Amino acid sequence: MTDHEPVPAVRETAGAIATMEIRGAATIADAAARALAAQAREGDHDDPGAFRASMRSAARTLHETRPTAVSLPNALRYVLQRMEGETVDALRRNVVSATDAFVDQLDRAQEDLGQVGANRLADGDTVMTHCHSTDALACIEAAVEQGKSISAVVKETRPRNQGHITAEQLREAGVSVTLIVDSAARRYLDDVDHVVVGADSIAADGGVINKIGTSGLAVNARERGVPIMTAAQTIKLHPETLTGHTVEIEMRAEEEVIDPGTRAAIGEIDVENPAFDVTPPRYMDAIVTEHGQFPPESIVTLMRELFGEGADEPWAEP
Ligand code: RUB
C-alpha cells in the first residue's frame, strides 16, 4: 500500500456505493462515515501529516462514487472537520469518535423526523411512495407504531425497481401494500391521501432532488389535490446551493434501461438514464426534517443556521 492509498475497507465501500449495493442517501452517508473510521483505524501512518493526507485521499475516493446525494459530502465534511490532534493517536481517536457521533445523529434524526411525518398521517390513510427512502419509511412506520392503520400504493420505480424494497419493508411493518407500475400513478392518486418521498439533496430554493419520476408525481399529485411531503433529515440540505451552485444529476448506464440485444434489434437510437430529477418547491407541500416540518421555500433559513453561508471541501489537497 502506498502512503495515501485508502485501506481495503474504503475501497470496498466506494465500490459498493458506485454499484448501488449500498444505496439511498442516508445509507450512503452512514457507510461513508464508517469507511473513514476504518481508514483511521487500519491506515498505517506514524506521522500526523501522513495520517491527514490518507484521510483526505480516502474521502476523495468515497466522494467520487456518486454525485447527487449531498449526504455523502456532508458526512465526509462532518468527520474531517473534527480531525484534530497533534499525534496520530489523538487524530485517530477524534476521527473514530466523530464517526460514532455522526452515525448516532443519523439514527436519531431519522427517528425524530419519523414522528413529525407520522403526525401528518391519519388513521386509515393510504400513502403513495416512490423509490425506497428510509426517511420516508420512518414516517410511515412511526404512524403504524402510533396505532394508525396505513395502506400504501407503492410505485415500482423503473429502471432499478427500488419500489420492491419499499413494498417488502412496508409489508413487514404491517402496512397493506399495492404495487403499481410507474405509469399507473396518476390513476391511483384518487385513492391516496398523501404522497411521501425522500430526498437525495435539497437546494437552497427548496427544490427537492430525488429519484427520477418524483417531479412528475408531484405535479400530478398537485393536480389531483393530494398533499406531497418530502422526508429528509438535514444532511440532505445542499450547502453549495447557497452560493449559486446547482446539484449534479447522475446519468447512469443505458443497460439499466434496455438490454443490449433489444437495443440492437430496435436499431440506431439514443438511450438516456438520468437517476434523479428536481421537483420545484411550488409542487411540494412540506419538507419534514428532525427539526420539524418546513414549507420548501423557507428551508434556506434552516440551511443558513446549520451551514453558515456555504461549504468547504476538507478533502481537497492543501
Ligand atoms: C434513492 C433515492 C431515495 C433517497 C432518499 O436513490 O432517491 O429516495 O436517496 O433515501 P438510489 P433515504 O436508489 O439511486 O440511491 O431516505 O434512505 O436517505
Tab-separated table of C-alpha atoms and ligand atoms in Angstrom, residues 20 22-28 66 69 71 110 130-137 160 162 197-200 209-212 214 231-233 236 250 252 275-276, ligand 1:
chain	number	residue	atom	x	y	z
A	20	MET	CA	-25.537	0.637	-5.711
A	22	ILE	CA	-25.128	0.405	-0.849
A	23	ARG	CA	-27.735	2.944	-1.953
A	24	GLY	CA	-30.129	5.593	-0.668
A	25	ALA	CA	-28.790	8.884	0.643
A	26	ALA	CA	-28.846	8.142	4.387
A	27	THR	CA	-27.380	4.653	3.980
A	28	ILE	CA	-24.612	6.023	1.742
A	66	ARG	CA	-21.945	9.096	-6.954
A	69	ALA	CA	-26.774	12.680	-2.798
A	71	SER	CA	-25.448	13.354	2.359
A	110	GLN	CA	-34.467	9.655	11.261
A	130	HIS	CA	-41.710	6.421	-4.936
A	131	CYS	CA	-38.350	4.614	-4.880
A	132	HIS	CA	-37.030	3.430	-1.497
A	133	SER	CA	-36.320	6.052	1.123
A	134	THR	CA	-35.504	5.151	4.719
A	135	ASP	CA	-36.571	8.663	5.801
A	136	ALA	CA	-39.975	8.285	4.098
A	137	LEU	CA	-40.394	4.787	5.555
A	160	ARG	CA	-33.987	-0.422	-10.835
A	162	GLN	CA	-36.349	0.089	-5.642
A	197	VAL	CA	-41.000	10.650	-0.858
A	198	GLY	CA	-37.391	11.042	0.277
A	199	ALA	CA	-34.609	13.294	-1.000
A	200	ASP	CA	-31.007	12.981	-2.124
A	209	ILE	CA	-33.730	16.381	-5.795
A	210	ASN	CA	-34.897	12.775	-5.603
A	211	LYS	CA	-35.254	9.632	-7.724
A	212	ILE	CA	-36.244	10.269	-11.343
A	214	THR	CA	-40.544	12.374	-8.348
A	231	ALA	CA	-38.994	13.287	4.393
A	232	ALA	CA	-35.391	14.441	4.596
A	233	GLN	CA	-33.056	14.740	7.516
A	236	LYS	CA	-29.796	16.222	2.738
A	250	GLU	CA	-26.224	11.433	-12.061
A	252	ARG	CA	-26.341	6.042	-15.282
A	275	ALA	CA	-31.123	8.819	-11.980
A	276	PHE	CA	-32.704	11.882	-10.339
B	1	RUB	C1	-32.519	6.610	-3.754
B	1	RUB	C2	-33.483	7.744	-3.595
B	1	RUB	C3	-34.073	7.956	-2.227
B	1	RUB	C4	-33.202	8.975	-1.476
B	1	RUB	C5	-33.589	9.069	-0.011
B	1	RUB	O1	-31.868	6.606	-4.993
B	1	RUB	O2	-33.723	8.521	-4.497
B	1	RUB	O3	-35.376	8.476	-2.323
B	1	RUB	O4	-31.835	8.601	-1.552
B	1	RUB	O5	-33.302	7.844	0.650
B	1	RUB	P1	-30.806	5.446	-5.320
B	1	RUB	P2	-33.077	7.827	2.248
B	1	RUB	O6	-31.504	4.143	-5.169
B	1	RUB	O7	-30.379	5.738	-6.735
B	1	RUB	O8	-29.647	5.613	-4.347
B	1	RUB	O9	-34.302	8.429	2.840
B	1	RUB	O10	-32.908	6.368	2.584
B	1	RUB	O11	-31.869	8.639	2.526
